[in-house]
CSV table of C-alpha atoms and ligand atoms in Angstrom, one decimal:
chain,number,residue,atom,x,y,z
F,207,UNK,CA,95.6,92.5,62.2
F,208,UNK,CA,95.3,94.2,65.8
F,209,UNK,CA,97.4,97.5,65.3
F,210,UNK,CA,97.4,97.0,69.5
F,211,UNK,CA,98.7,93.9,69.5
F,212,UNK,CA,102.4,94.8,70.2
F,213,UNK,CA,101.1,96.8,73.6
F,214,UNK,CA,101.1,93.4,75.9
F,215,UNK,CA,101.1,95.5,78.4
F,216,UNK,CA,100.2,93.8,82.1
F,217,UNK,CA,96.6,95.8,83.5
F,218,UNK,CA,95.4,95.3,86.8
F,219,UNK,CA,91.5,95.0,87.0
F,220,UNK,CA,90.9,95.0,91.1
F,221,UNK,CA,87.0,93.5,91.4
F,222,UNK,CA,84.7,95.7,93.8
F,223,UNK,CA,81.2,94.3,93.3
F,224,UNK,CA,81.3,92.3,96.4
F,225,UNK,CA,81.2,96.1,98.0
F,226,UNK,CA,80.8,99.0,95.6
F,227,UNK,CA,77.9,96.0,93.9
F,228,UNK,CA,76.1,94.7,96.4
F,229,UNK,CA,76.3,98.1,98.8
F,230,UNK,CA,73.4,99.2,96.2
F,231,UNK,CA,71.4,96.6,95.7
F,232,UNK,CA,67.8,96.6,98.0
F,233,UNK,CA,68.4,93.1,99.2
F,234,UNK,CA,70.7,91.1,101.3
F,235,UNK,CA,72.5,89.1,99.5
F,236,UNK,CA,73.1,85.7,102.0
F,237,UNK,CA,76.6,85.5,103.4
F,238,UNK,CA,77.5,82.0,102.0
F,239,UNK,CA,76.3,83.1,98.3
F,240,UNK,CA,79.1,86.1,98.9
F,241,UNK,CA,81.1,83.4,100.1
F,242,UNK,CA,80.8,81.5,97.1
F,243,UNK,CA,80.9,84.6,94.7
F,244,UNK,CA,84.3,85.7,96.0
F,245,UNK,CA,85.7,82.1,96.1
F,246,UNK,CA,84.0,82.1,91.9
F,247,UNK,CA,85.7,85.6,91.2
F,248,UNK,CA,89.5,84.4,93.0
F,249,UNK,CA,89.5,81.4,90.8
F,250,UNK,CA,89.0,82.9,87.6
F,251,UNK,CA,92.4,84.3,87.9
F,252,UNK,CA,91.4,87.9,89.4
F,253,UNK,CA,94.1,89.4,91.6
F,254,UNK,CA,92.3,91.5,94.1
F,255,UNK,CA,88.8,91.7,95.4
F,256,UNK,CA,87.3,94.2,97.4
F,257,UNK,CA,85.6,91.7,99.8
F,258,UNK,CA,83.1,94.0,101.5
F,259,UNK,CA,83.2,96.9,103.6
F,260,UNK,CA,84.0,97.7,107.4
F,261,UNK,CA,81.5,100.6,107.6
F,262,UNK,CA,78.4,101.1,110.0
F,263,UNK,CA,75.8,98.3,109.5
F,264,UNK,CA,73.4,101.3,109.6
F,265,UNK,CA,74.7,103.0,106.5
F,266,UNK,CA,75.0,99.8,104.4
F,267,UNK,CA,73.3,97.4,106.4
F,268,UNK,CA,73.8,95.0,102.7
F,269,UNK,CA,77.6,94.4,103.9
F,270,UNK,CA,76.9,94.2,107.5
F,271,UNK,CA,77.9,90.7,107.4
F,272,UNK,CA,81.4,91.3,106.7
F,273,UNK,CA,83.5,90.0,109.3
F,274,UNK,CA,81.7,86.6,107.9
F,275,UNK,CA,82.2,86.7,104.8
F,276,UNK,CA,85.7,87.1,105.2
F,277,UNK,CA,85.7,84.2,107.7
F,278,UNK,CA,84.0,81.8,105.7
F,279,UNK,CA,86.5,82.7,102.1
F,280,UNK,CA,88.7,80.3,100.9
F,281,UNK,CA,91.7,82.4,100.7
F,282,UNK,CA,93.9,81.4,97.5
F,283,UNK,CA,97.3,82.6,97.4
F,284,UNK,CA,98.4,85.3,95.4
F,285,UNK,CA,95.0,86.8,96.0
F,286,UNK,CA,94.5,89.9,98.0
F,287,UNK,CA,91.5,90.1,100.0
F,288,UNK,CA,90.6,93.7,100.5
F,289,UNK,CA,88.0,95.8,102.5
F,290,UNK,CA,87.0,99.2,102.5
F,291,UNK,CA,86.8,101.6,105.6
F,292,UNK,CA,86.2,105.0,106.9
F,293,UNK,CA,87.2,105.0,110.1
F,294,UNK,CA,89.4,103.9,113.2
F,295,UNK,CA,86.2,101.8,114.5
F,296,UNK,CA,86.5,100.4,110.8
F,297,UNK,CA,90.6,99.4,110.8
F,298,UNK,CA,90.5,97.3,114.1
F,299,UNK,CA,87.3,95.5,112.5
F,300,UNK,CA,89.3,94.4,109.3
F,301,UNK,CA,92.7,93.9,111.1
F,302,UNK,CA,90.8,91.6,113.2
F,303,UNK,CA,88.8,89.6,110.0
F,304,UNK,CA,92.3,89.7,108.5
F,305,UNK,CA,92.2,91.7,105.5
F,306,UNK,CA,95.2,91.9,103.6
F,307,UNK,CA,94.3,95.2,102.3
F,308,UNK,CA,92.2,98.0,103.6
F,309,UNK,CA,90.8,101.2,100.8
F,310,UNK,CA,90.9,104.2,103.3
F,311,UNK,CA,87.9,106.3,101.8
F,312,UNK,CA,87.1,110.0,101.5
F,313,UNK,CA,85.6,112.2,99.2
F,314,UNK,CA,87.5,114.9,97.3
F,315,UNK,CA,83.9,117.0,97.6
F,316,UNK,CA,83.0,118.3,100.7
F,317,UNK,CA,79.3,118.0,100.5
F,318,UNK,CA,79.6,114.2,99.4
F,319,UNK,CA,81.8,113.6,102.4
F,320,UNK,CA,79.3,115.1,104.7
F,321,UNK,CA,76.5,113.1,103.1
F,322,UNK,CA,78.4,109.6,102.3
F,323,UNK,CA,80.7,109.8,105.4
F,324,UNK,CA,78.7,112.4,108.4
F,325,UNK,CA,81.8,114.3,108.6
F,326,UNK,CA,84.1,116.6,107.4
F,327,UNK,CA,87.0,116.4,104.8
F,328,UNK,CA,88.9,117.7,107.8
F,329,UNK,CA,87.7,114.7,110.3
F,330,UNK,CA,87.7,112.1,107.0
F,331,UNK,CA,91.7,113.1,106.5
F,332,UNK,CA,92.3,112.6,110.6
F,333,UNK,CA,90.5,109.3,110.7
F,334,UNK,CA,92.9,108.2,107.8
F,335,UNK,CA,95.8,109.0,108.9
F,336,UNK,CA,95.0,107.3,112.3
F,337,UNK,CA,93.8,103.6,110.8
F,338,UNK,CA,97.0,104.0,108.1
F,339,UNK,CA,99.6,104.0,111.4
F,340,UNK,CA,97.1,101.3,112.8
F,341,UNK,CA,97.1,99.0,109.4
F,342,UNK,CA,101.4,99.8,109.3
F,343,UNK,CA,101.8,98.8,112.6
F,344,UNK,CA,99.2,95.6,111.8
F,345,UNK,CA,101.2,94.5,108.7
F,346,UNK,CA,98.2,95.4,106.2
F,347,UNK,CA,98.7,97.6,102.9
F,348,UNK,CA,97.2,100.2,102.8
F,349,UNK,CA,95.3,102.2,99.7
F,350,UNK,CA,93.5,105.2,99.9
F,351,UNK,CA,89.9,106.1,97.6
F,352,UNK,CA,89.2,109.6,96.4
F,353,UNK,CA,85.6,109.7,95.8
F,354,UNK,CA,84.3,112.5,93.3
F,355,UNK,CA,87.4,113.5,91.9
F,356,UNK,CA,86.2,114.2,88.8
F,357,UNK,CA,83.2,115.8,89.6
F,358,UNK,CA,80.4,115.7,92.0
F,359,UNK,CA,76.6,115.2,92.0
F,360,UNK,CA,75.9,118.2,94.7
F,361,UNK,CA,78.9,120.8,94.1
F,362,UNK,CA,79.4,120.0,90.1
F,363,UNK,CA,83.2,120.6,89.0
F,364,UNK,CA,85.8,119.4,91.6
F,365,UNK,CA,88.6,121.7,91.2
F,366,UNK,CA,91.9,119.8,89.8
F,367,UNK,CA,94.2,121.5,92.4
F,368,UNK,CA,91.4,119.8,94.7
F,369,UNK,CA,92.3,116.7,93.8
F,370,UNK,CA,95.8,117.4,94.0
F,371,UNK,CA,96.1,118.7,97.7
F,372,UNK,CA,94.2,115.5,99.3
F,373,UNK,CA,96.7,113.2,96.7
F,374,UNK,CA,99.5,115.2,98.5
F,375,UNK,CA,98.3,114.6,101.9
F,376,UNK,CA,97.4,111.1,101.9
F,377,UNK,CA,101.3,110.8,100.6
F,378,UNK,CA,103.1,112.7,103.0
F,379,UNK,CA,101.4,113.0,105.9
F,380,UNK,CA,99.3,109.6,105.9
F,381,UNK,CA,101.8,107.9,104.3
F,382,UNK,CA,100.0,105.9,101.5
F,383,UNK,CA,101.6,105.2,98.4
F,384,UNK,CA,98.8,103.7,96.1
F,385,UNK,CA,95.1,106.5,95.4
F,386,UNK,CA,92.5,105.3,93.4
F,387,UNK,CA,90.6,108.7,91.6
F,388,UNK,CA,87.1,107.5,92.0
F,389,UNK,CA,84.4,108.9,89.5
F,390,UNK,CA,81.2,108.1,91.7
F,391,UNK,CA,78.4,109.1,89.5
F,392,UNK,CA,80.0,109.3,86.5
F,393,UNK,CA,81.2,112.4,85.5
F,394,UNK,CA,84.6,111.7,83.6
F,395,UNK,CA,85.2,111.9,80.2
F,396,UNK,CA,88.4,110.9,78.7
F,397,UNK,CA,90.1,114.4,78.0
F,398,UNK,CA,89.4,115.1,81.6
F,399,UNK,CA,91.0,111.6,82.5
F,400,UNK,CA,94.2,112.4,80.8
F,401,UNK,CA,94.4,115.9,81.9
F,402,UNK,CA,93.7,114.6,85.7
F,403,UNK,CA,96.0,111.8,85.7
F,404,UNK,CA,98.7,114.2,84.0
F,405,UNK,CA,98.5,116.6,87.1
F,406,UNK,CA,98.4,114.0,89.9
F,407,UNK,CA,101.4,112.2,88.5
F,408,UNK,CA,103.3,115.5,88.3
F,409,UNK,CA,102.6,116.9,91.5
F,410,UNK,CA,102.6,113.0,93.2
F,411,UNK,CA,105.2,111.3,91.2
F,412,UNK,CA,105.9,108.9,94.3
F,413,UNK,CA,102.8,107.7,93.9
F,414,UNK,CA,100.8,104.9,92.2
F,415,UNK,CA,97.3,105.9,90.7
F,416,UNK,CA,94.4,103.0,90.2
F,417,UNK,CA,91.3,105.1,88.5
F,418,UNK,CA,87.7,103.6,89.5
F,419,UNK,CA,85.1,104.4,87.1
F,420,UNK,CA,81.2,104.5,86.7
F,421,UNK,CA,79.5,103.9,83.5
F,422,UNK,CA,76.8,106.4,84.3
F,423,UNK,CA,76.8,108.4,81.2
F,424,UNK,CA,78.3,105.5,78.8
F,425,UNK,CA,81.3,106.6,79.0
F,426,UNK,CA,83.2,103.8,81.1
F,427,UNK,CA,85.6,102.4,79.0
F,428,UNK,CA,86.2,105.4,77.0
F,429,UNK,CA,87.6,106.4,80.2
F,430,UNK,CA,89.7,103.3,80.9
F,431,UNK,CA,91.3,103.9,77.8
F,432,UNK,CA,92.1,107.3,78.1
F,433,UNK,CA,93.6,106.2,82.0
F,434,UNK,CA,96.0,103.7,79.8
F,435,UNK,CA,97.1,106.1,77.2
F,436,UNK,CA,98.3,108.5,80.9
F,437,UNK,CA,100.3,105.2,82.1
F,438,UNK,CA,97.8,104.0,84.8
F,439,UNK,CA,97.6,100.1,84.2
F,440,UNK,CA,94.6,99.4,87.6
F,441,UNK,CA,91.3,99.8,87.2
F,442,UNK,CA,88.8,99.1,89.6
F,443,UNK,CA,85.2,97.4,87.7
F,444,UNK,CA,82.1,95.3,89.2
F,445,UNK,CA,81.2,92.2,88.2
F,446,UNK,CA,77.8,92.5,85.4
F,447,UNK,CA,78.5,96.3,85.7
F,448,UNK,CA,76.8,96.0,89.8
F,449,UNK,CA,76.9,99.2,91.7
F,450,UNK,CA,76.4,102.6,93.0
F,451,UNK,CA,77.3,105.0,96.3
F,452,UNK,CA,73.7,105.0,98.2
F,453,UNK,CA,74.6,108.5,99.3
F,454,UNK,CA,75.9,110.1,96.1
F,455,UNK,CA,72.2,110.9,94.2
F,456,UNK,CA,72.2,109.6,90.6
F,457,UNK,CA,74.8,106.7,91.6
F,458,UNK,CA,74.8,104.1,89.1
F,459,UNK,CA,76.3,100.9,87.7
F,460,UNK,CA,80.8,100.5,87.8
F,461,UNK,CA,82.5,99.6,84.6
F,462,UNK,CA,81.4,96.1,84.4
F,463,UNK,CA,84.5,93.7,84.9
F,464,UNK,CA,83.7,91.1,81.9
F,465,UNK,CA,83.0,93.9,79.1
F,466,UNK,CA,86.2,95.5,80.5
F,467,UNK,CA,88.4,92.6,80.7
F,468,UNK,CA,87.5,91.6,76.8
F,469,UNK,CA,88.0,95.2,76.1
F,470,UNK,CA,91.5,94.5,77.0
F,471,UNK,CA,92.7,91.4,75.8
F,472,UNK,CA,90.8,92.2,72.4
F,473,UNK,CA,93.3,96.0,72.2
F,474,UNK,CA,96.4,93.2,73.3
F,475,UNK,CA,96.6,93.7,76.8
F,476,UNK,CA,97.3,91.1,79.5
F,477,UNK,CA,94.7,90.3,82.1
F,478,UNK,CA,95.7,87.0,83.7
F,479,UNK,CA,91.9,86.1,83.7
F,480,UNK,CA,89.7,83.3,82.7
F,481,UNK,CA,87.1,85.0,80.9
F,482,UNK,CA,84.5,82.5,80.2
F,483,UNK,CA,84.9,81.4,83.8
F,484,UNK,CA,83.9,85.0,84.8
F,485,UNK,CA,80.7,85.0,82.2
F,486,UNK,CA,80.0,82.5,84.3
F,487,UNK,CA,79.9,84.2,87.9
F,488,UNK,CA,78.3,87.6,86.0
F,489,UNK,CA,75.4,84.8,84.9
F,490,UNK,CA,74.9,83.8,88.5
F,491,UNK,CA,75.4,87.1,90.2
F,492,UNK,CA,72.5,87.9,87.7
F,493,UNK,CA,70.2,85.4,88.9
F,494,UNK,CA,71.4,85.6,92.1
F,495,UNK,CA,69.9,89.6,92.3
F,496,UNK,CA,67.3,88.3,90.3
F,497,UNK,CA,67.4,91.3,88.2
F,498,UNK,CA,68.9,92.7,84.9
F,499,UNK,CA,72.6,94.0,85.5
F,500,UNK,CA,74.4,96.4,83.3
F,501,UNK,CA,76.5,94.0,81.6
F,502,UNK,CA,77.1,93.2,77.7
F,503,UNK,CA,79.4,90.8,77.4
F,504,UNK,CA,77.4,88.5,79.2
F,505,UNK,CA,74.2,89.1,76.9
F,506,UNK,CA,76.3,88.9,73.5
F,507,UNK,CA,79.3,86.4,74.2
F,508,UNK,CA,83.1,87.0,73.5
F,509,UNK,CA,83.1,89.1,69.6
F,510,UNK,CA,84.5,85.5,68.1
F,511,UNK,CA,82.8,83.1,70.3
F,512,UNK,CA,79.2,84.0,68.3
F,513,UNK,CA,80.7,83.4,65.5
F,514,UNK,CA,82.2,79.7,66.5
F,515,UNK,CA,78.7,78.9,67.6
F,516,UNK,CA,76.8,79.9,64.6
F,517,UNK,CA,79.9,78.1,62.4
F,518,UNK,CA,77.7,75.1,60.8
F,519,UNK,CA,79.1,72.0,61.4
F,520,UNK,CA,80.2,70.2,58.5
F,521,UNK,CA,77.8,67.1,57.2
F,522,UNK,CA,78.7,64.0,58.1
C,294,COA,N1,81.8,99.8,111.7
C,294,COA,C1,80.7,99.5,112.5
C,294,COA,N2,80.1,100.3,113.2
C,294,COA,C2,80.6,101.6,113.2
C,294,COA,C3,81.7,102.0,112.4
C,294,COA,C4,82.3,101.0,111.7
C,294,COA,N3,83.3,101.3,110.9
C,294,COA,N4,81.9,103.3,112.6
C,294,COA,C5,81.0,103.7,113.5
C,294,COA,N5,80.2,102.7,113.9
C,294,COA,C6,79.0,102.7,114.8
C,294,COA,C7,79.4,103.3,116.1
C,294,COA,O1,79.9,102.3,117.0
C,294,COA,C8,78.0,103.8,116.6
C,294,COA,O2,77.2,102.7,117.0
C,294,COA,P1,76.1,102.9,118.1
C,294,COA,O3,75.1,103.9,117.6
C,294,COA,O4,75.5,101.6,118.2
C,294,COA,O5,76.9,103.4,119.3
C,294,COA,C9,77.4,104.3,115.3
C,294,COA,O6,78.0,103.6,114.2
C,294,COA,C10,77.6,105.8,115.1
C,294,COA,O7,78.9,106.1,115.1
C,294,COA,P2,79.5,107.5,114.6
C,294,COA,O8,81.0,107.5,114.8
C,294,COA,O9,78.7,108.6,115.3
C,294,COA,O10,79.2,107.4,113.1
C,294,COA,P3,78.3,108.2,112.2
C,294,COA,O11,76.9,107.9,112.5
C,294,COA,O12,78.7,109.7,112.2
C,294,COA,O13,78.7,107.6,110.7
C,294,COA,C11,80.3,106.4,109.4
C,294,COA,C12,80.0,107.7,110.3
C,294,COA,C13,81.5,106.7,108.7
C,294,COA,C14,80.5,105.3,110.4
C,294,COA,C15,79.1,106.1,108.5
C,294,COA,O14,78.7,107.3,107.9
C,294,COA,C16,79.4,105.1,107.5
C,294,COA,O15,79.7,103.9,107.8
C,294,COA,N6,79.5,105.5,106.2
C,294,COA,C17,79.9,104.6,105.1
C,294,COA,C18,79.0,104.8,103.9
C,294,COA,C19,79.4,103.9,102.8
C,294,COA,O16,79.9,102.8,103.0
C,294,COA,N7,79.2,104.4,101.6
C,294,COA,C20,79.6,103.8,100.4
C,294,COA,C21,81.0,103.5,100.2
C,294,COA,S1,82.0,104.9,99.8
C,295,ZN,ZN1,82.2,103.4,93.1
């Protein structure tokens, strides 16, 4: 008996290892293998995808090719195709590839912001507000990621009042409605999740909170879990637990999409997503990178499906 089961509750799980994935890995993955990899990921029933990123081709010369991979997609209905940018020179690039979404990034630590972004908090908050009138006018929706907001890799504790100002801001005077609370290397922990979510929802209660999570320290899902018992119902994960910010040191893996999914619809949650289809793509991303990703699921199979398998069949 699942004492979860009566939950079937609906959770959003927005897929970024086509950016936050692949802007880590040392090679270039080809543009018709992201091609195909997006197309995999839309038809096993996942909502949004974070297609690549409209940043300089100097930072993260692995997503340089964006413009064609969002020109070569098959775009299925129902299915928002996002991208994430950091500046003006970044919005007119994914209004023109049409996006349907754009992730407006900063970082709620200063020094990360310098390092990730070569500017200020200041200039990142400016540059926001410019490409959220430009995506408005342009008919795109808009989202805004908070990078570091629970904790950073150079300054250590972010402060939760922090956290709360920029939330603030992007509301009122950039006008965004939905903030992702981005842990970049890790450094939630679920008391911290609840007690983060609790003050952002008080102090924004206009607005809609997605949390974005790395498994750095193990403690990924823990996490997740504590975001549902706050109310927040999107979560952003990678496909084979891909990823990493190149200029946050000790970056490493997001929650990984399959393990999270199962996580869910084992506690009675609604995903909307075809699970062994998405084993599937995680297999092939794998060879793909040609490496060993994060991933469980992947490695042990679906908690019953091992034991259908090893079920002997009866003699004939
Ligand atoms: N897309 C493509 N090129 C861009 C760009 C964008 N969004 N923004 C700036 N550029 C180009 C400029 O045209 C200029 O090119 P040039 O040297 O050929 O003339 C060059 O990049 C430098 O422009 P500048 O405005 O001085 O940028 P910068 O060097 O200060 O870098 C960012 C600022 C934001 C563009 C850069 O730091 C960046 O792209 N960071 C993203 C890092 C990232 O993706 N991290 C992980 C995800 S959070
Ligand atoms: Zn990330």
């Amino acid at each position: 008996m699942n004492p979860w089961a009566g939950r079937q509750r609906t959770i959003h799980v927005q897929e970024v290892a086509m950016r936050d994935g692949l802007q880590s890995e040392a090679g270039f993955v080809p543009t018709e293998q992201k091609v195909e990899l997006v197309n995999r990921l839309a038809s096993s029933g996942l909502q949004k995808i974070e297609v690549s990123s409209f940043v300089s081709p100097r930072a993260i010369p692995q997503l340089a090719d964006a413009e064609a991979v969002f020109d070569g997609i098959a775009r299925r209905p129902g299915v928002i195709y996002a991208a994430l940018v950091p500046n003006v020179r970044g919005m007119e690039r994914a209004i023109s590839a049409r996006a349907d979404e754009v992730n407006l990034v900063m970082s709620a630590s200063e020094s990360h912001n310098r390092a990730n972004l070569r500017m200020s908090g200041a200039a990142s908050f400016e540059a926001i507000k410019e490409a959220a009138s430009l995506a408005a006018a342009a008919g795109l929706r808009v989202t805004a990621s908070l990078s570091c907001s629970f904790g950073c890799p150079m300054e250590g504790e972010i402060p939760a009042q922090t956290v709360q100002t920029w939330c603030h801001r992007l509301i009122s005077e950039a006008g965004i409605r939905s903030i992702t609370l981005c842990d970049t290397t890790g450094m939630a922990y679920p008391a911290l999740v609840e007690e983060l979510v609790g003050l952002v929802r008080q102090s924004s209660p206009e607005a809609e909170f997605a949390l974005h999570f790395h498994n750095t320290r193990g403690l990924g899902l823990a996490n997740v879990f504590a975001g549902l018992e706050a109310g927040v119902v999107r979560f952003d994960a990678a496909l084979a637990g891909i990823g990493g910010c190149p200029y946050a040191p000790g970056a490493t893996g997001n929650i990984c999409t399959e393990d999270l999914i199962h996580a869910l619809k084992v506690s009675g949650y609604q995903c909307g997503v075809d699970l062994d289809a998405l084993i599937g793509t995680a297999k092939h991303l794998e060879q793909l990178l040609g490496h060993i990703t994060p991933g469980q699921l992947m490695k042990a199979g679906p908690r019953l499906a091992q034991r259908a398998a090893a079920t002997p069949k009866p003699a004939v």
